[in-house]
mmCIF file of C-alpha atoms in Angstrom:
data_model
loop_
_atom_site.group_PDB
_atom_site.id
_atom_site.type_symbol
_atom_site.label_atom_id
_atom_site.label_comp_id
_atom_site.label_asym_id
_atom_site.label_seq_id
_atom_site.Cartn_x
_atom_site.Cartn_y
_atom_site.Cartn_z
ATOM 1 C CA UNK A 667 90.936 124.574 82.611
ATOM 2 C CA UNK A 668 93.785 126.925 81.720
ATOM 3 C CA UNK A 669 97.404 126.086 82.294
ATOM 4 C CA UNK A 670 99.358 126.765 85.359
ATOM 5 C CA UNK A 671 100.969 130.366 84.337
ATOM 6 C CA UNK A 672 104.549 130.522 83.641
ATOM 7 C CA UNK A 673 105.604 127.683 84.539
ATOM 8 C CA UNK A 674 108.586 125.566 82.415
ATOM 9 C CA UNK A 675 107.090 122.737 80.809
ATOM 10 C CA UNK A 676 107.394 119.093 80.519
ATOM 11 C CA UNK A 677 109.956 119.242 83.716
ATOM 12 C CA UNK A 678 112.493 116.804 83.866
ATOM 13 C CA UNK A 679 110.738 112.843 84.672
ATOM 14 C CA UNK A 680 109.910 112.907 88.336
ATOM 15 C CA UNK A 681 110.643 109.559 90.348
ATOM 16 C CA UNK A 682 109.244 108.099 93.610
ATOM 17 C CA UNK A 683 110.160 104.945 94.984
ATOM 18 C CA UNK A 684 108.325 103.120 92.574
ATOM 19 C CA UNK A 685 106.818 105.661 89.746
ATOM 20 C CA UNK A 686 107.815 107.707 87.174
ATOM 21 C CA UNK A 687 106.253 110.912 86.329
ATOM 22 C CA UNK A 688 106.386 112.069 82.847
ATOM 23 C CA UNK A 689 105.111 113.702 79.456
ATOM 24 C CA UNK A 690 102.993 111.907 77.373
ATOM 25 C CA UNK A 691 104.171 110.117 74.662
ATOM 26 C CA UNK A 692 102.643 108.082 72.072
ATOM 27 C CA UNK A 693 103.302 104.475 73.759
ATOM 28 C CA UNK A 694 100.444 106.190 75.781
ATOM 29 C CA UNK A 695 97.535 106.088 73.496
ATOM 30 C CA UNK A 696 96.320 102.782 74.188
ATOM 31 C CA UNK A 697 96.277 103.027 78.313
ATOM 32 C CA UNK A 698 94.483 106.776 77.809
ATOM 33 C CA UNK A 699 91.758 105.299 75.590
ATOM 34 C CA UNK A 700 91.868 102.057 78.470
ATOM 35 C CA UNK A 701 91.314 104.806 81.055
ATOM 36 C CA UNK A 702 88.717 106.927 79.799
ATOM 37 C CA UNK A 703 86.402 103.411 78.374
ATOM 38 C CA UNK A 704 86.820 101.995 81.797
ATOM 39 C CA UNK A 705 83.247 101.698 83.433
ATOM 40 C CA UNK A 706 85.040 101.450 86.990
ATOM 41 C CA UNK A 707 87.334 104.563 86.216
ATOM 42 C CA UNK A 708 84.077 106.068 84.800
ATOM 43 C CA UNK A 709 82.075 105.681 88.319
ATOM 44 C CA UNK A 710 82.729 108.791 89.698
ATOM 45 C CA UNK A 711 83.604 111.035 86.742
ATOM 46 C CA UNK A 712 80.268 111.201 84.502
ATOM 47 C CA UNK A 713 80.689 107.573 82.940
ATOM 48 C CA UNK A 714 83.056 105.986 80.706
ATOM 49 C CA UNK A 715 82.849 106.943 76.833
ATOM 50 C CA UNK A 716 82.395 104.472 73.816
ATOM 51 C CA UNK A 717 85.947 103.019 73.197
ATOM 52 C CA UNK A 718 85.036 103.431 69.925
ATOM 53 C CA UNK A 719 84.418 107.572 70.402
ATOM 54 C CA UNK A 720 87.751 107.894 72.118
ATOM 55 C CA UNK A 721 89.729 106.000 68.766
ATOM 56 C CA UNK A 722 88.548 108.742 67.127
ATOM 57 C CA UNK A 723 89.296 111.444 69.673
ATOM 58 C CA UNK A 724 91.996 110.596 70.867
ATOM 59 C CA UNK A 725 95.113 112.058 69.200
ATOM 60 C CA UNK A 726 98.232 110.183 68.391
ATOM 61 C CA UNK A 727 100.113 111.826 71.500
ATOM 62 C CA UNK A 728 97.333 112.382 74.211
ATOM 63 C CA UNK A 729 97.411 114.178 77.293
ATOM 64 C CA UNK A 730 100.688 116.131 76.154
ATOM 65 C CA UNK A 731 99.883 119.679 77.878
ATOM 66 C CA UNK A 732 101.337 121.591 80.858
ATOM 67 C CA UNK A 733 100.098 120.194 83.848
ATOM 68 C CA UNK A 734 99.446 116.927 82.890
ATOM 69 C CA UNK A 735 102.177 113.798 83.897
ATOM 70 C CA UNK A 736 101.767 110.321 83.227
ATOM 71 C CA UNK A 737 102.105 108.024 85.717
ATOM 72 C CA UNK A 738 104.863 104.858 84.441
ATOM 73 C CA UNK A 739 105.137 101.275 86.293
ATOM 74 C CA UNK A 740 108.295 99.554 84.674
ATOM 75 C CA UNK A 741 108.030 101.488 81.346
ATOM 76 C CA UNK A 742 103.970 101.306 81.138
ATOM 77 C CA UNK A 743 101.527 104.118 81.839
ATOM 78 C CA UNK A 744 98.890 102.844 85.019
ATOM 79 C CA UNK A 745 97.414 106.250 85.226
ATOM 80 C CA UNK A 746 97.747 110.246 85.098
ATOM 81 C CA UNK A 747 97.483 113.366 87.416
ATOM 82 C CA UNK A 748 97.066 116.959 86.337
ATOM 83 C CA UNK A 749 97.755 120.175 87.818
ATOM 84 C CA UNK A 750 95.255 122.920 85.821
ATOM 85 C CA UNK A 751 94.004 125.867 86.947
ATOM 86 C CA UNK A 752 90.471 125.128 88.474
ATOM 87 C CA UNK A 753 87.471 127.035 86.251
ATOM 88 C CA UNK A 754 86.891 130.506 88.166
ATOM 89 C CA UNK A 755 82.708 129.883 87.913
ATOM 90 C CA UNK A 756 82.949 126.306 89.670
ATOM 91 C CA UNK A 757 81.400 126.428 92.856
ATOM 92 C CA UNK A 758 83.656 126.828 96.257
ATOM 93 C CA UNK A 759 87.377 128.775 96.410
ATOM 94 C CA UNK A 760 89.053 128.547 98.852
ATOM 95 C CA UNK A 761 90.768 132.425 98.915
ATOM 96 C CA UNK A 762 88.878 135.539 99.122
ATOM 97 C CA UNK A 763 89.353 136.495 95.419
ATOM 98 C CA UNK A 764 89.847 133.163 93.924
ATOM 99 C CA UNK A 765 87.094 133.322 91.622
ATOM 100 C CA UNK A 766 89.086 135.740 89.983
ATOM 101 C CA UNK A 767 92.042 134.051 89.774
ATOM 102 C CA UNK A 768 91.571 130.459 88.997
ATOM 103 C CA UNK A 769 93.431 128.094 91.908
ATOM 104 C CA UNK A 770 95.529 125.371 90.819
ATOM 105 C CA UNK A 771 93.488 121.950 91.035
ATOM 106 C CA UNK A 772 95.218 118.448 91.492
ATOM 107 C CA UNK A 773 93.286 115.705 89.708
ATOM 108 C CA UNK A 774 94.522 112.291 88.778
ATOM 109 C CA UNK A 775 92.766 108.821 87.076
ATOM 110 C CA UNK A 776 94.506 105.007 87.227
ATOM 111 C CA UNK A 777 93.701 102.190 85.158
ATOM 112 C CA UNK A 778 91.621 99.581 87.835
ATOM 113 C CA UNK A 779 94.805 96.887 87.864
ATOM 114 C CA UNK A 780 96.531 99.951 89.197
ATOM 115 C CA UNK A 781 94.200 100.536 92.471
ATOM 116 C CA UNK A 782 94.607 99.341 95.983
ATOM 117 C CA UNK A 783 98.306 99.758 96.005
ATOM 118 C CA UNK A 784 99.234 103.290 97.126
ATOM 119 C CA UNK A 785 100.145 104.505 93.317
ATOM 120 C CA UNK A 786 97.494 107.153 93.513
ATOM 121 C CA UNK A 787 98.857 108.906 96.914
ATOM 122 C CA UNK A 788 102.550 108.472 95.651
ATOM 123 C CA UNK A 789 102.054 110.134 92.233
ATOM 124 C CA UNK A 790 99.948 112.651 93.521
ATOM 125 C CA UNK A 791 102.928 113.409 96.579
ATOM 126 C CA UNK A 792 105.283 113.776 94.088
ATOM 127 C CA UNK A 793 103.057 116.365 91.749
ATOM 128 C CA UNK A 794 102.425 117.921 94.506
ATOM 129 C CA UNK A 795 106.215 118.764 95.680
ATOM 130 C CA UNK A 796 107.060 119.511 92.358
ATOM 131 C CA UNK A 797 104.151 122.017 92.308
ATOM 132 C CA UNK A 798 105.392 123.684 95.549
ATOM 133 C CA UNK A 799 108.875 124.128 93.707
ATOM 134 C CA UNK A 800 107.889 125.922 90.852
ATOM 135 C CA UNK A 801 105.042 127.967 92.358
ATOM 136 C CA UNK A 802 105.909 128.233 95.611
ATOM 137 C CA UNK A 803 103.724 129.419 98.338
ATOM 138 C CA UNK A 804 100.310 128.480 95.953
ATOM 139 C CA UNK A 805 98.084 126.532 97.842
ATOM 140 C CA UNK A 806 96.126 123.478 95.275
ATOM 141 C CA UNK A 807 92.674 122.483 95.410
ATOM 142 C CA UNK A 808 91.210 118.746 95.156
ATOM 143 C CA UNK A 809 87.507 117.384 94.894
ATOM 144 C CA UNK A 810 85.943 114.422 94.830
ATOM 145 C CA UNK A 811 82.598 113.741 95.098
ATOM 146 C CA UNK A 812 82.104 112.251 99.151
ATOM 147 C CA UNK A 813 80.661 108.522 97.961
ATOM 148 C CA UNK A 814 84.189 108.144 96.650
ATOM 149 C CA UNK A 815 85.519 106.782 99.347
ATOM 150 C CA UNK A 816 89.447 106.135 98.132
ATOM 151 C CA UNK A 817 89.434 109.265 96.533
ATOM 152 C CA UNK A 818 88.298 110.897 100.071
ATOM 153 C CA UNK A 819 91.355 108.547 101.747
ATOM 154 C CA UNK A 820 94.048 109.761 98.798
ATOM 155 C CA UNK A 821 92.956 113.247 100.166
ATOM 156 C CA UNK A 822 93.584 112.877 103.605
ATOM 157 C CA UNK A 823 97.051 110.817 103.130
ATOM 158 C CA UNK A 824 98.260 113.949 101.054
ATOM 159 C CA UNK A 825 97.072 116.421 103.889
ATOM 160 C CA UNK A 826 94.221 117.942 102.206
ATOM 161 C CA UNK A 827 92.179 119.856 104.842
ATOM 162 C CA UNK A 828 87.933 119.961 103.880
ATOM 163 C CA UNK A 829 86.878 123.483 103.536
ATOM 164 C CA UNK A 830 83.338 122.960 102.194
ATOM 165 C CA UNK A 831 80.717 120.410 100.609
ATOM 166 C CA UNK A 832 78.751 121.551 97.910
ATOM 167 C CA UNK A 833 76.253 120.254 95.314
ATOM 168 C CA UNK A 834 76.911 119.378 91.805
ATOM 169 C CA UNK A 835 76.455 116.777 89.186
ATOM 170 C CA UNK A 836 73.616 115.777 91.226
ATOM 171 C CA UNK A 837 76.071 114.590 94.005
ATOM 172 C CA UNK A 838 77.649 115.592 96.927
ATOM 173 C CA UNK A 839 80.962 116.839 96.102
ATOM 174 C CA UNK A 840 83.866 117.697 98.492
ATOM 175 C CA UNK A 841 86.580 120.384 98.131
ATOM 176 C CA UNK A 842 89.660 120.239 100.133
ATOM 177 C CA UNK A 843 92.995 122.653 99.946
ATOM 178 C CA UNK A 844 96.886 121.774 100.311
ATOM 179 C CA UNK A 845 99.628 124.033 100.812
ATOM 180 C CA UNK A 846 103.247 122.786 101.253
ATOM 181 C CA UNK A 847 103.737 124.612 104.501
ATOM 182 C CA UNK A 848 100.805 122.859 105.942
ATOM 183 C CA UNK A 849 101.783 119.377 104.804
ATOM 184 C CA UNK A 850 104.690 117.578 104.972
ATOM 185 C CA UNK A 851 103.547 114.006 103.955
ATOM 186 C CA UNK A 852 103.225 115.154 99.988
ATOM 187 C CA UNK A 853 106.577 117.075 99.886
ATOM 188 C CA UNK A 854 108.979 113.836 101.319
ATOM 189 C CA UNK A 855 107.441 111.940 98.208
ATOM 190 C CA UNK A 856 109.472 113.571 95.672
#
């Protein structure tokens, strides 16, 4: 993944209703290492890695690169979504040319306490609208694989529209495409 072009980063904290959107700082590294050793988090993403492998890797501020906000509940981090530029040799695009040009791809992880309440949708909303301010026009890619079934709902609440199924990781993954002038429902959560 490559970052998202010229494009002023870490923005100012985005708020929703209930979330805060924001660089990572180093109050973080405990919930990232949380994240990526969860086995639930871990289902759909190639398995969750040895807590014990991410104290290592992990560095003392993790996560802090364009594209990448973490998600804050009342001054703790539930969870992160990213905005990268989506590997030109992946399969599917979803403009003629794309390969060429890498599309943006929304992608986002929350801790398991964090799940069944709507988090996922609102962060995502709000990434997305700030997206469509600073590169306006640029449509934004998601995929999940299909088995994951609230991934495939946080897809359609944000107004992502299927343009193909494709193998990969020995799954059925799905790729979907959002543009802000063909969805309203992510740009009001800003």
């Amino acid at each position: 993944m490559t970052g998202l072009g010229p494009v002023a980063w870490p923005p100012a904290p985005i708020r929703t209703e209930r979330l805060v959107l924001r660089e990572s700082e180093a109050r973080d590294r405990a919930a990232f290492i949380e994240l990526f050793a969860s086995p639930e988090v871990g289902t759909y993403i190639g398995g969750a890695r040895s807590r014990e492998e991410l104290e290592r890797a992990v560095p003392e501020v993790p996560g802090r690169r364009s594209g990448c906000f973490v998600i804050d509940l009342d001054g703790a981090m539930i969870g992160m979504v990213t905005l990268d530029r989506r590997d030109a040799e992946r399969p599917g695009c979803v403009r003629p040319g794309a390969a060429k040009t890498a599309e943006a791809e929304l992608g986002y992880l929350f801790l398991p306490k964090a799940w069944g309440q709507g988090y996922a949708a609102e962060a995502c909303a709000a990434a997305l609208g700030w997206f469509a301010d600073v590169l306006p026009g640029e449509p934004v890619v998601l995929r999940t694989r299909t088995a994951n079934d609230r991934a495939m709902r946080v897809a359609e609440k944000l107004g992502f529209t299927e343009v193909q199924r494709y193998e990969e990781y020995g799954a059925e993954q799905w790729l979907g495409v959002w543009s802000a002038a063909d969805s309203a429902p992510a740009r009001k959560g800003r």
